[in-house]
Amino acid sequence: MSKTHSYKLVLLGESAVGKSSITLRFVRNEFTESQEPTIGAAFLARNITCQDYTVRFEIWDTAGQERYHSLAPMYYRGAPAAVVVYDVTDRNSYEKAKKWVQQLKEEQRETTTIALAGNKRDLPNHKVTIQEAQEYAVAEGLIFHETSALSNYGITELFKELADKLPKK
Ligand code: GDP
Ligand code: MG
């Protein structure tokens, strides 16, 4: 039996960028066009097997709506892992994602390993280029992938890289 490392993971980002869809794709390999808006937060878990250990992600999928913003610190406090999501066709959601990254860094004092996901890659008319987000991610020390919950692109890679990078006790 290999050792299992468990981590609380939070998803943050503007409403409708695809946080719940990424979670459901990763945990159940499902996608729905009519994903119900999340109220408060939902909890789901999945294990992934690495070389000689297993990583268990205990995922808190929060509601990104402004009116729930004050609830967010309650969810991310003490979380070793965060996925901050934006929609590649929505510039405003990218600016918002950068704010989440800054907030996490300040309040968690760099104890959270952060991955940035540029979701809805399958759609045309991207307003944020891979190059721009990549440069930002490198400067901030973030994992970065463009993803599509719809076509199942980049999501496994994102979580695998997080599993690799998270500190093992
Ligand atoms: P959340 O509010 O961030 O949790 O966003 P949801 O997961 O509820 O998704 C919002 C809407 O975007 C839903 O209609 C989803 O079906 C859609 N959606 C989510 N991910 C993708 C994606 O990768 N591509 C496309 N085209 N639509 C997506
Ligand atoms: Mg949601």
PDB file of C-alpha atoms and ligand atoms in Angstrom:
ATOM      1  CA  MET A   1       0.000   0.000   0.000  1.00  0.00           C
ATOM      2  CA  SER A   2       1.380   3.418  -0.950  1.00  0.00           C
ATOM      3  CA  LYS A   3       1.059   6.375   1.378  1.00  0.00           C
ATOM      4  CA  THR A   4      -1.921   8.695   0.832  1.00  0.00           C
ATOM      5  CA  HIS A   5      -1.439  12.440   1.182  1.00  0.00           C
ATOM      6  CA  SER A   6      -4.723  14.354   1.617  1.00  0.00           C
ATOM      7  CA  TYR A   7      -5.132  17.999   0.723  1.00  0.00           C
ATOM      8  CA  LYS A   8      -7.967  20.433   0.989  1.00  0.00           C
ATOM      9  CA  LEU A   9      -8.361  22.171  -2.380  1.00  0.00           C
ATOM     10  CA  VAL A  10     -10.488  25.237  -3.063  1.00  0.00           C
ATOM     11  CA  LEU A  11     -11.759  26.556  -6.403  1.00  0.00           C
ATOM     12  CA  LEU A  12     -12.022  30.300  -6.734  1.00  0.00           C
ATOM     13  CA  GLY A  13     -13.026  32.643  -9.546  1.00  0.00           C
ATOM     14  CA  GLU A  14     -15.803  34.688 -11.044  1.00  0.00           C
ATOM     15  CA  SER A  15     -19.276  33.232 -11.401  1.00  0.00           C
ATOM     16  CA  ALA A  16     -19.847  31.025 -14.502  1.00  0.00           C
ATOM     17  CA  VAL A  17     -16.162  30.560 -15.432  1.00  0.00           C
ATOM     18  CA  GLY A  18     -16.590  26.787 -14.989  1.00  0.00           C
ATOM     19  CA  LYS A  19     -15.425  25.964 -11.450  1.00  0.00           C
ATOM     20  CA  SER A  20     -18.180  23.389 -10.880  1.00  0.00           C
ATOM     21  CA  SER A  21     -17.730  21.999 -14.392  1.00  0.00           C
ATOM     22  CA  ILE A  22     -13.972  21.501 -13.880  1.00  0.00           C
ATOM     23  CA  THR A  23     -14.666  19.797 -10.553  1.00  0.00           C
ATOM     24  CA  LEU A  24     -17.290  17.449 -12.032  1.00  0.00           C
ATOM     25  CA  ARG A  25     -15.075  16.639 -15.020  1.00  0.00           C
ATOM     26  CA  PHE A  26     -12.168  15.819 -12.729  1.00  0.00           C
ATOM     27  CA  VAL A  27     -14.103  13.871 -10.093  1.00  0.00           C
ATOM     28  CA  ARG A  28     -16.780  12.100 -12.177  1.00  0.00           C
ATOM     29  CA  ASN A  29     -15.722  12.696 -15.786  1.00  0.00           C
ATOM     30  CA  GLU A  30     -19.070  14.358 -16.427  1.00  0.00           C
ATOM     31  CA  PHE A  31     -20.077  17.598 -18.139  1.00  0.00           C
ATOM     32  CA  THR A  32     -23.447  19.334 -18.392  1.00  0.00           C
ATOM     33  CA  GLU A  33     -24.415  22.413 -20.422  1.00  0.00           C
ATOM     34  CA  SER A  34     -26.891  23.342 -17.723  1.00  0.00           C
ATOM     35  CA  GLN A  35     -24.675  23.159 -14.659  1.00  0.00           C
ATOM     36  CA  GLU A  36     -26.708  24.406 -11.659  1.00  0.00           C
ATOM     37  CA  PRO A  37     -25.229  27.490  -9.978  1.00  0.00           C
ATOM     38  CA  THR A  38     -23.454  26.531  -6.757  1.00  0.00           C
ATOM     39  CA  ILE A  39     -24.928  27.854  -3.537  1.00  0.00           C
ATOM     40  CA  GLY A  40     -22.308  28.424  -0.860  1.00  0.00           C
ATOM     41  CA  ALA A  41     -19.926  25.532  -1.469  1.00  0.00           C
ATOM     42  CA  ALA A  42     -20.042  21.886  -2.553  1.00  0.00           C
ATOM     43  CA  PHE A  43     -17.648  19.121  -1.457  1.00  0.00           C
ATOM     44  CA  LEU A  44     -16.243  16.337  -3.661  1.00  0.00           C
ATOM     45  CA  ALA A  45     -13.138  14.143  -3.426  1.00  0.00           C
ATOM     46  CA  ARG A  46     -10.905  12.168  -5.783  1.00  0.00           C
ATOM     47  CA  ASN A  47      -7.667  10.258  -5.360  1.00  0.00           C
ATOM     48  CA  ILE A  48      -4.964  10.262  -7.962  1.00  0.00           C
ATOM     49  CA  THR A  49      -2.172   7.737  -7.973  1.00  0.00           C
ATOM     50  CA  CYS A  50       1.342   9.008  -8.461  1.00  0.00           C
ATOM     51  CA  GLN A  51       4.575   6.997  -8.685  1.00  0.00           C
ATOM     52  CA  ASP A  52       4.925   5.755  -5.102  1.00  0.00           C
ATOM     53  CA  TYR A  53       2.145   7.631  -3.332  1.00  0.00           C
ATOM     54  CA  THR A  54      -1.503   8.605  -3.671  1.00  0.00           C
ATOM     55  CA  VAL A  55      -2.846  12.140  -3.513  1.00  0.00           C
ATOM     56  CA  ARG A  56      -6.378  12.695  -2.269  1.00  0.00           C
ATOM     57  CA  PHE A  57      -7.952  16.012  -3.253  1.00  0.00           C
ATOM     58  CA  GLU A  58     -10.766  17.120  -0.960  1.00  0.00           C
ATOM     59  CA  ILE A  59     -12.354  19.732  -3.173  1.00  0.00           C
ATOM     60  CA  TRP A  60     -14.399  22.715  -1.998  1.00  0.00           C
ATOM     61  CA  ASP A  61     -16.165  24.228  -4.972  1.00  0.00           C
ATOM     62  CA  THR A  62     -17.250  27.707  -3.890  1.00  0.00           C
ATOM     63  CA  ALA A  63     -19.803  30.070  -5.348  1.00  0.00           C
ATOM     64  CA  GLY A  64     -17.962  32.943  -7.018  1.00  0.00           C
ATOM     65  CA  GLN A  65     -20.789  35.433  -6.962  1.00  0.00           C
ATOM     66  CA  GLU A  66     -19.952  38.780  -5.395  1.00  0.00           C
ATOM     67  CA  ARG A  67     -22.605  38.356  -2.791  1.00  0.00           C
ATOM     68  CA  TYR A  68     -20.840  35.274  -1.447  1.00  0.00           C
ATOM     69  CA  HIS A  69     -17.413  36.899  -1.582  1.00  0.00           C
ATOM     70  CA  SER A  70     -17.267  37.399   2.163  1.00  0.00           C
ATOM     71  CA  LEU A  71     -17.783  33.661   2.641  1.00  0.00           C
ATOM     72  CA  ALA A  72     -14.715  32.742   0.616  1.00  0.00           C
ATOM     73  CA  PRO A  73     -11.989  33.219   3.276  1.00  0.00           C
ATOM     74  CA  MET A  74     -13.851  30.718   5.412  1.00  0.00           C
ATOM     75  CA  TYR A  75     -13.286  28.111   2.675  1.00  0.00           C
ATOM     76  CA  TYR A  76      -9.746  28.857   1.628  1.00  0.00           C
ATOM     77  CA  ARG A  77      -8.278  29.458   5.087  1.00  0.00           C
ATOM     78  CA  GLY A  78      -5.607  26.826   5.679  1.00  0.00           C
ATOM     79  CA  ALA A  79      -6.118  25.184   2.269  1.00  0.00           C
ATOM     80  CA  PRO A  80      -2.804  23.902   0.895  1.00  0.00           C
ATOM     81  CA  ALA A  81      -4.103  23.938  -2.695  1.00  0.00           C
ATOM     82  CA  ALA A  82      -6.176  26.355  -4.770  1.00  0.00           C
ATOM     83  CA  VAL A  83      -7.339  26.389  -8.372  1.00  0.00           C
ATOM     84  CA  VAL A  84      -8.156  29.917  -9.533  1.00  0.00           C
ATOM     85  CA  VAL A  85     -10.288  29.828 -12.670  1.00  0.00           C
ATOM     86  CA  TYR A  86     -11.027  32.392 -15.380  1.00  0.00           C
ATOM     87  CA  ASP A  87     -12.851  32.160 -18.712  1.00  0.00           C
ATOM     88  CA  VAL A  88     -10.485  32.739 -21.671  1.00  0.00           C
ATOM     89  CA  THR A  89     -13.263  34.614 -23.515  1.00  0.00           C
ATOM     90  CA  ASP A  90     -13.888  37.001 -20.609  1.00  0.00           C
ATOM     91  CA  ARG A  91     -11.163  39.521 -19.844  1.00  0.00           C
ATOM     92  CA  ASN A  92     -12.903  40.682 -16.653  1.00  0.00           C
ATOM     93  CA  SER A  93     -12.806  37.157 -15.220  1.00  0.00           C
ATOM     94  CA  TYR A  94      -9.017  37.107 -15.794  1.00  0.00           C
ATOM     95  CA  GLU A  95      -8.546  40.398 -13.913  1.00  0.00           C
ATOM     96  CA  LYS A  96     -10.691  38.943 -11.131  1.00  0.00           C
ATOM     97  CA  ALA A  97      -8.579  35.779 -11.063  1.00  0.00           C
ATOM     98  CA  LYS A  98      -5.452  37.870 -10.579  1.00  0.00           C
ATOM     99  CA  LYS A  99      -7.111  39.537  -7.598  1.00  0.00           C
ATOM    100  CA  TRP A 100      -7.884  36.126  -6.093  1.00  0.00           C
ATOM    101  CA  VAL A 101      -4.251  35.133  -6.519  1.00  0.00           C
ATOM    102  CA  GLN A 102      -3.065  38.281  -4.733  1.00  0.00           C
ATOM    103  CA  GLN A 103      -5.602  37.793  -1.951  1.00  0.00           C
ATOM    104  CA  LEU A 104      -4.551  34.171  -1.450  1.00  0.00           C
ATOM    105  CA  LYS A 105      -0.881  35.085  -1.384  1.00  0.00           C
ATOM    106  CA  GLU A 106      -1.384  37.850   1.159  1.00  0.00           C
ATOM    107  CA  GLU A 107      -3.749  36.045   3.484  1.00  0.00           C
ATOM    108  CA  GLN A 108      -2.223  32.563   3.289  1.00  0.00           C
ATOM    109  CA  ARG A 109       1.345  33.860   3.441  1.00  0.00           C
ATOM    110  CA  GLU A 110       2.438  31.743   0.468  1.00  0.00           C
ATOM    111  CA  THR A 111       1.372  28.439   2.105  1.00  0.00           C
ATOM    112  CA  THR A 112      -1.092  27.650  -0.680  1.00  0.00           C
ATOM    113  CA  THR A 113       0.073  26.029  -3.898  1.00  0.00           C
ATOM    114  CA  ILE A 114      -1.906  27.832  -6.598  1.00  0.00           C
ATOM    115  CA  ALA A 115      -2.890  26.668 -10.074  1.00  0.00           C
ATOM    116  CA  LEU A 116      -4.397  29.068 -12.607  1.00  0.00           C
ATOM    117  CA  ALA A 117      -6.896  27.583 -15.085  1.00  0.00           C
ATOM    118  CA  GLY A 118      -7.880  29.443 -18.268  1.00  0.00           C
ATOM    119  CA  ASN A 119     -11.122  27.566 -18.906  1.00  0.00           C
ATOM    120  CA  LYS A 120     -13.475  27.321 -21.947  1.00  0.00           C
ATOM    121  CA  ARG A 121     -10.527  26.886 -24.264  1.00  0.00           C
ATOM    122  CA  ASP A 122     -12.899  25.188 -26.751  1.00  0.00           C
ATOM    123  CA  LEU A 123     -14.687  28.516 -27.450  1.00  0.00           C
ATOM    124  CA  PRO A 124     -13.644  30.978 -30.194  1.00  0.00           C
ATOM    125  CA  ASN A 125     -12.675  34.644 -29.629  1.00  0.00           C
ATOM    126  CA  HIS A 126     -10.231  34.319 -26.753  1.00  0.00           C
ATOM    127  CA  LYS A 127      -9.684  37.633 -24.956  1.00  0.00           C
ATOM    128  CA  VAL A 128      -6.683  36.390 -22.937  1.00  0.00           C
ATOM    129  CA  THR A 129      -3.763  34.800 -24.785  1.00  0.00           C
ATOM    130  CA  ILE A 130      -1.860  31.773 -23.487  1.00  0.00           C
ATOM    131  CA  GLN A 131       1.342  33.856 -23.656  1.00  0.00           C
ATOM    132  CA  GLU A 132      -0.015  36.576 -21.409  1.00  0.00           C
ATOM    133  CA  ALA A 133      -1.348  34.188 -18.769  1.00  0.00           C
ATOM    134  CA  GLN A 134       1.785  32.045 -18.971  1.00  0.00           C
ATOM    135  CA  GLU A 135       4.043  35.046 -18.323  1.00  0.00           C
ATOM    136  CA  TYR A 136       1.916  36.098 -15.374  1.00  0.00           C
ATOM    137  CA  ALA A 137       1.926  32.552 -13.974  1.00  0.00           C
ATOM    138  CA  VAL A 138       5.701  32.237 -14.280  1.00  0.00           C
ATOM    139  CA  ALA A 139       6.210  35.607 -12.559  1.00  0.00           C
ATOM    140  CA  GLU A 140       3.896  34.572  -9.713  1.00  0.00           C
ATOM    141  CA  GLY A 141       5.101  30.963  -9.438  1.00  0.00           C
ATOM    142  CA  LEU A 142       1.753  29.442 -10.378  1.00  0.00           C
ATOM    143  CA  ILE A 143       0.930  26.257 -12.202  1.00  0.00           C
ATOM    144  CA  PHE A 144      -0.921  27.240 -15.389  1.00  0.00           C
ATOM    145  CA  HIS A 145      -3.000  25.356 -17.919  1.00  0.00           C
ATOM    146  CA  GLU A 146      -5.671  26.324 -20.380  1.00  0.00           C
ATOM    147  CA  THR A 147      -8.566  23.920 -19.819  1.00  0.00           C
ATOM    148  CA  SER A 148     -11.895  22.859 -21.245  1.00  0.00           C
ATOM    149  CA  ALA A 149     -14.345  21.083 -18.984  1.00  0.00           C
ATOM    150  CA  LEU A 150     -16.475  20.567 -22.100  1.00  0.00           C
ATOM    151  CA  SER A 151     -13.861  18.758 -24.189  1.00  0.00           C
ATOM    152  CA  ASN A 152     -11.858  17.451 -21.194  1.00  0.00           C
ATOM    153  CA  TYR A 153      -8.686  19.315 -22.106  1.00  0.00           C
ATOM    154  CA  GLY A 154      -5.889  20.130 -19.654  1.00  0.00           C
ATOM    155  CA  ILE A 155      -7.750  19.205 -16.476  1.00  0.00           C
ATOM    156  CA  THR A 156      -5.943  15.969 -15.635  1.00  0.00           C
ATOM    157  CA  GLU A 157      -2.635  17.737 -16.376  1.00  0.00           C
ATOM    158  CA  LEU A 158      -3.527  20.590 -14.041  1.00  0.00           C
ATOM    159  CA  PHE A 159      -4.405  18.317 -11.105  1.00  0.00           C
ATOM    160  CA  LYS A 160      -1.427  16.004 -11.761  1.00  0.00           C
ATOM    161  CA  GLU A 161       0.942  18.947 -11.652  1.00  0.00           C
ATOM    162  CA  LEU A 162      -0.647  20.141  -8.424  1.00  0.00           C
ATOM    163  CA  ALA A 163      -0.256  16.646  -6.942  1.00  0.00           C
ATOM    164  CA  ASP A 164       3.436  16.688  -7.901  1.00  0.00           C
ATOM    165  CA  LYS A 165       4.130  20.162  -6.569  1.00  0.00           C
ATOM    166  CA  LEU A 166       2.287  19.934  -3.223  1.00  0.00           C
ATOM    167  CA  PRO A 167       4.633  19.479  -0.248  1.00  0.00           C
ATOM    168  CA  LYS A 168       4.643  15.859   1.037  1.00  0.00           C
ATOM    169  CA  LYS A 169       4.845  15.516   4.805  1.00  0.00           C
TER     170      LYS A 169
HETATM  171  P1  GDP B   1     -19.112  28.174 -12.025  1.00  0.00           P
HETATM  172  O1  GDP B   1     -20.143  29.214 -11.665  1.00  0.00           O
HETATM  173  O2  GDP B   1     -17.742  28.794 -12.083  1.00  0.00           O
HETATM  174  O3  GDP B   1     -19.156  26.968 -11.156  1.00  0.00           O
HETATM  175  O4  GDP B   1     -19.414  27.720 -13.541  1.00  0.00           O
HETATM  176  P2  GDP B   1     -20.222  26.417 -14.036  1.00  0.00           P
HETATM  177  O5  GDP B   1     -19.391  25.201 -13.895  1.00  0.00           O
HETATM  178  O6  GDP B   1     -21.569  26.423 -13.391  1.00  0.00           O
HETATM  179  O7  GDP B   1     -20.322  26.737 -15.603  1.00  0.00           O
HETATM  180  C1  GDP B   1     -20.995  27.889 -16.103  1.00  0.00           C
HETATM  181  C2  GDP B   1     -21.456  27.616 -17.533  1.00  0.00           C
HETATM  182  O8  GDP B   1     -20.314  27.471 -18.386  1.00  0.00           O
HETATM  183  C3  GDP B   1     -22.272  26.325 -17.686  1.00  0.00           C
HETATM  184  O9  GDP B   1     -23.287  26.553 -18.640  1.00  0.00           O
HETATM  185  C4  GDP B   1     -21.267  25.318 -18.205  1.00  0.00           C
HETATM  186  O10 GDP B   1     -21.875  24.317 -18.972  1.00  0.00           O
HETATM  187  C5  GDP B   1     -20.354  26.215 -19.055  1.00  0.00           C
HETATM  188  N1  GDP B   1     -18.964  25.709 -19.148  1.00  0.00           N
HETATM  189  C6  GDP B   1     -18.170  25.306 -18.127  1.00  0.00           C
HETATM  190  N2  GDP B   1     -16.974  24.902 -18.571  1.00  0.00           N
HETATM  191  C7  GDP B   1     -16.973  25.067 -19.919  1.00  0.00           C
HETATM  192  C8  GDP B   1     -16.012  24.818 -20.951  1.00  0.00           C
HETATM  193  O11 GDP B   1     -14.870  24.379 -20.746  1.00  0.00           O
HETATM  194  N3  GDP B   1     -16.410  25.136 -22.234  1.00  0.00           N
HETATM  195  C9  GDP B   1     -17.645  25.639 -22.521  1.00  0.00           C
HETATM  196  N4  GDP B   1     -17.914  25.917 -23.794  1.00  0.00           N
HETATM  197  N5  GDP B   1     -18.576  25.863 -21.572  1.00  0.00           N
HETATM  198  C10 GDP B   1     -18.249  25.583 -20.278  1.00  0.00           C
HETATM  199 MG    MG B   2     -20.322  26.605  -9.460  1.00  0.00          MG
END
